[in-house]
């Protein structure tokens, strides 16, 4: 009796949950618990950390998980490393459902930086109107650059106001649309967008809007992820599930 663990938190994870529910495959979708009201899912959901590699391996054994799909965000490097190690310890096959990185197109004004620290460093210089499209978890890093007028977008309202002297905070969860993001950027007078190379459609709207408005983008490249089998579509996961089951792994 298969039991699929989907490590979630992305549009792709939700699409996979819908597909396996429609097939009647037993699955559990797992959230870290970063947001107050995660999207409802058509499969059972668990929320919260597992307790490192050992905790995840123990969970896989206790719940008799037969397949793991890491459908987490490309910047969720810790859980992805833990999942590879825990799946190996528990002898459970694993595949990552990911999405290709975005690439600059005609008319894009992108500057690539390696990580968050490099993005903060790149914001030296005179005050500008900057959209930090990074969510809540890393905003405090930008107190090192207090001169800018920031546009922030969080999923949930924070307990206390961000410690950036000049900021406007929008509470909204994606997926976003290019038209709405263009209106938001124009209303703020944004000159520069700072974002992660998340890929996918759920967060691309601001890039389409930036291109239309001729705005600069500071694109944070993805962190290194461990070697693992990967695919880029729900059908590819379903095909893997069929064959992994056939192979008896
Ligand atoms: C808790 C689950 C779905 C999944 C929706 C995708 C798209 C909308 C775009 C911007 C960028 C950002 C952020 C973003 C997007 C999708 C997807 C995606 C970016 C939810 C969700 C959880 C999270 C966690 C949250 C982080 C934050 C990052 C906001 C649910 C809505 C900026 C990433 O307040 C916080 O602490 C938020 C933390 C991690 C990054 C950060 O560092 O702050 N996602 N986002 C997951 C969990 O607990 O395991 O609440 O339903 C999921 C989605 N967010 O099923 O519809 O597929 O990526 N999420 C980024 O890409 O840079 C927003 O504003 O333009
Ligand atoms: P992370 O840094 O890779 O993981 C930190 C710790 O959070 C993990 O070691 C694990 O705790 C716990 N964790 C992370 N994802 C989990 C999950 N799906 N289920 C159970 N525990 C999880 O992760 P993150 O970058 O904070 O991302 C957290 C969640 O938000 C993920 O589901 C991710 O898909 C989603 N998300 C993140 C981003 C982003 O920009 N990082 C964007 C969109 C969505 P233990 O060690 O205790 O097991």
PDB file of N, CA and C and ligand atoms in Angstrom, residues 7-10 30-32 34 46 48-52 72-73 75-79 82 137 196, ligand 2:
ATOM      1  N   UNK A   7       6.704  16.902   0.518  1.00  0.00           N
ATOM      2  CA  UNK A   7       7.229  18.060   1.265  1.00  0.00           C
ATOM      3  C   UNK A   7       6.781  19.286   0.482  1.00  0.00           C
ATOM      4  N   UNK A   8       5.888  20.066   1.061  1.00  0.00           N
ATOM      5  CA  UNK A   8       5.142  21.045   0.291  1.00  0.00           C
ATOM      6  C   UNK A   8       5.596  22.479   0.448  1.00  0.00           C
ATOM      7  N   UNK A   9       4.624  23.383   0.263  1.00  0.00           N
ATOM      8  CA  UNK A   9       4.883  24.809   0.412  1.00  0.00           C
ATOM      9  C   UNK A   9       5.020  25.518  -0.915  1.00  0.00           C
ATOM     10  N   UNK A  10       4.658  24.853  -2.022  1.00  0.00           N
ATOM     11  CA  UNK A  10       4.750  25.479  -3.338  1.00  0.00           C
ATOM     12  C   UNK A  10       3.507  25.167  -4.168  1.00  0.00           C
ATOM     13  N   UNK A  30       3.284  17.915   3.791  1.00  0.00           N
ATOM     14  CA  UNK A  30       3.926  18.469   4.974  1.00  0.00           C
ATOM     15  C   UNK A  30       4.300  19.934   4.784  1.00  0.00           C
ATOM     16  N   UNK A  31       3.907  20.766   5.754  1.00  0.00           N
ATOM     17  CA  UNK A  31       4.300  22.185   5.812  1.00  0.00           C
ATOM     18  C   UNK A  31       5.238  22.395   7.001  1.00  0.00           C
ATOM     19  N   UNK A  32       6.125  23.392   6.880  1.00  0.00           N
ATOM     20  CA  UNK A  32       7.013  23.732   8.000  1.00  0.00           C
ATOM     21  C   UNK A  32       6.248  24.447   9.106  1.00  0.00           C
ATOM     22  N   UNK A  34       5.332  27.827   8.507  1.00  0.00           N
ATOM     23  CA  UNK A  34       5.777  29.216   8.395  1.00  0.00           C
ATOM     24  C   UNK A  34       4.618  30.202   8.296  1.00  0.00           C
ATOM     25  N   UNK A  46       0.369  17.612   7.526  1.00  0.00           N
ATOM     26  CA  UNK A  46       1.045  17.707   8.820  1.00  0.00           C
ATOM     27  C   UNK A  46       1.819  19.014   8.805  1.00  0.00           C
ATOM     28  N   UNK A  48       4.893  21.482  10.727  1.00  0.00           N
ATOM     29  CA  UNK A  48       5.973  21.605  11.713  1.00  0.00           C
ATOM     30  C   UNK A  48       7.187  20.808  11.300  1.00  0.00           C
ATOM     31  N   UNK A  49       8.364  21.188  11.888  1.00  0.00           N
ATOM     32  CA  UNK A  49       9.577  20.454  11.577  1.00  0.00           C
ATOM     33  C   UNK A  49       9.498  19.015  12.050  1.00  0.00           C
ATOM     34  N   UNK A  50      10.373  18.205  11.458  1.00  0.00           N
ATOM     35  CA  UNK A  50      10.439  16.788  11.845  1.00  0.00           C
ATOM     36  C   UNK A  50      11.455  16.564  12.965  1.00  0.00           C
ATOM     37  N   UNK A  51      12.382  17.542  13.129  1.00  0.00           N
ATOM     38  CA  UNK A  51      13.484  17.329  14.088  1.00  0.00           C
ATOM     39  C   UNK A  51      14.708  16.790  13.376  1.00  0.00           C
ATOM     40  N   UNK A  52      15.083  17.474  12.318  1.00  0.00           N
ATOM     41  CA  UNK A  52      16.315  17.129  11.604  1.00  0.00           C
ATOM     42  C   UNK A  52      16.191  15.826  10.824  1.00  0.00           C
ATOM     43  N   UNK A  72       9.483  21.197  -2.255  1.00  0.00           N
ATOM     44  CA  UNK A  72       9.662  22.458  -1.544  1.00  0.00           C
ATOM     45  C   UNK A  72      10.282  23.501  -2.469  1.00  0.00           C
ATOM     46  N   UNK A  73      10.333  24.716  -1.996  1.00  0.00           N
ATOM     47  CA  UNK A  73      10.841  25.865  -2.734  1.00  0.00           C
ATOM     48  C   UNK A  73      12.344  25.702  -2.964  1.00  0.00           C
ATOM     49  N   UNK A  75      14.697  27.572  -2.539  1.00  0.00           N
ATOM     50  CA  UNK A  75      15.550  28.175  -1.515  1.00  0.00           C
ATOM     51  C   UNK A  75      15.432  27.439  -0.175  1.00  0.00           C
ATOM     52  N   UNK A  76      14.592  26.419  -0.122  1.00  0.00           N
ATOM     53  CA  UNK A  76      14.445  25.635   1.121  1.00  0.00           C
ATOM     54  C   UNK A  76      15.518  24.556   1.126  1.00  0.00           C
ATOM     55  N   UNK A  77      16.781  24.989   1.247  1.00  0.00           N
ATOM     56  CA  UNK A  77      17.914  24.081   1.055  1.00  0.00           C
ATOM     57  C   UNK A  77      18.082  23.103   2.220  1.00  0.00           C
ATOM     58  N   UNK A  78      17.714  23.525   3.418  1.00  0.00           N
ATOM     59  CA  UNK A  78      17.931  22.651   4.572  1.00  0.00           C
ATOM     60  C   UNK A  78      17.012  21.431   4.518  1.00  0.00           C
ATOM     61  N   UNK A  79      15.743  21.647   4.304  1.00  0.00           N
ATOM     62  CA  UNK A  79      14.818  20.506   4.264  1.00  0.00           C
ATOM     63  C   UNK A  79      15.158  19.590   3.093  1.00  0.00           C
ATOM     64  N   UNK A  82      18.051  17.494   4.195  1.00  0.00           N
ATOM     65  CA  UNK A  82      17.569  16.526   5.185  1.00  0.00           C
ATOM     66  C   UNK A  82      16.785  15.393   4.516  1.00  0.00           C
ATOM     67  N   UNK A 137      11.048  36.427   6.297  1.00  0.00           N
ATOM     68  CA  UNK A 137      12.081  35.776   7.107  1.00  0.00           C
ATOM     69  C   UNK A 137      13.429  36.477   7.068  1.00  0.00           C
ATOM     70  N   UNK A 196      14.253  36.412  -5.158  1.00  0.00           N
ATOM     71  CA  UNK A 196      14.955  35.131  -5.291  1.00  0.00           C
ATOM     72  C   UNK A 196      14.597  34.516  -6.634  1.00  0.00           C
TER      73      UNK A 196
HETATM   74  P1  LIG B   2      14.466  25.342   5.153  1.00  0.00           P
HETATM   75  O1  LIG B   2      15.263  26.512   5.588  1.00  0.00           O
HETATM   76  O2  LIG B   2      14.976  24.479   4.056  1.00  0.00           O
HETATM   77  O3  LIG B   2      14.146  24.371   6.400  1.00  0.00           O
HETATM   78  C1  LIG B   2      14.399  24.766   7.732  1.00  0.00           C
HETATM   79  C2  LIG B   2      13.692  23.744   8.628  1.00  0.00           C
HETATM   80  O4  LIG B   2      12.282  23.931   8.511  1.00  0.00           O
HETATM   81  C3  LIG B   2      13.909  22.294   8.204  1.00  0.00           C
HETATM   82  O5  LIG B   2      15.138  21.793   8.686  1.00  0.00           O
HETATM   83  C4  LIG B   2      12.702  21.602   8.801  1.00  0.00           C
HETATM   84  O6  LIG B   2      12.816  21.484  10.214  1.00  0.00           O
HETATM   85  C5  LIG B   2      11.616  22.654   8.553  1.00  0.00           C
HETATM   86  N1  LIG B   2      10.917  22.460   7.279  1.00  0.00           N
HETATM   87  C6  LIG B   2      11.108  23.125   6.118  1.00  0.00           C
HETATM   88  N2  LIG B   2      10.212  22.768   5.192  1.00  0.00           N
HETATM   89  C7  LIG B   2       9.424  21.836   5.783  1.00  0.00           C
HETATM   90  C8  LIG B   2       8.292  21.070   5.360  1.00  0.00           C
HETATM   91  N3  LIG B   2       7.785  21.217   4.123  1.00  0.00           N
HETATM   92  N4  LIG B   2       7.738  20.180   6.235  1.00  0.00           N
HETATM   93  C9  LIG B   2       8.239  20.058   7.478  1.00  0.00           C
HETATM   94  N5  LIG B   2       9.283  20.761   7.971  1.00  0.00           N
HETATM   95  C10 LIG B   2       9.863  21.632   7.107  1.00  0.00           C
HETATM   96  O7  LIG B   2      12.978  25.810   4.752  1.00  0.00           O
HETATM   97  P2  LIG B   2      12.408  27.310   4.489  1.00  0.00           P
HETATM   98  O8  LIG B   2      13.194  27.975   3.419  1.00  0.00           O
HETATM   99  O9  LIG B   2      12.260  27.948   5.838  1.00  0.00           O
HETATM  100  O10 LIG B   2      10.975  26.944   3.881  1.00  0.00           O
HETATM  101  C11 LIG B   2       9.986  26.473   4.753  1.00  0.00           C
HETATM  102  C12 LIG B   2       8.771  26.107   3.935  1.00  0.00           C
HETATM  103  O11 LIG B   2       8.322  27.247   3.194  1.00  0.00           O
HETATM  104  C13 LIG B   2       9.012  24.996   2.944  1.00  0.00           C
HETATM  105  O12 LIG B   2       7.853  24.166   2.914  1.00  0.00           O
HETATM  106  C14 LIG B   2       9.139  25.722   1.618  1.00  0.00           C
HETATM  107  O13 LIG B   2       8.689  24.927   0.526  1.00  0.00           O
HETATM  108  C15 LIG B   2       8.216  26.895   1.824  1.00  0.00           C
HETATM  109  N6  LIG B   2       8.619  28.032   1.007  1.00  0.00           N
HETATM  110  C16 LIG B   2       9.843  28.561   1.232  1.00  0.00           C
HETATM  111  C17 LIG B   2      10.224  29.638   0.418  1.00  0.00           C
HETATM  112  C18 LIG B   2      11.577  30.289   0.601  1.00  0.00           C
HETATM  113  O14 LIG B   2      11.771  31.355   0.005  1.00  0.00           O
HETATM  114  N7  LIG B   2      12.466  29.691   1.379  1.00  0.00           N
HETATM  115  C19 LIG B   2       9.352  30.111  -0.578  1.00  0.00           C
HETATM  116  C20 LIG B   2       8.098  29.515  -0.730  1.00  0.00           C
HETATM  117  C21 LIG B   2       7.738  28.462   0.065  1.00  0.00           C
HETATM  118  P3  LIG B   2      13.342  20.125  10.933  1.00  0.00           P
HETATM  119  O15 LIG B   2      14.832  20.139  10.701  1.00  0.00           O
HETATM  120  O16 LIG B   2      12.951  20.269  12.361  1.00  0.00           O
HETATM  121  O17 LIG B   2      12.677  18.966  10.241  1.00  0.00           O
END
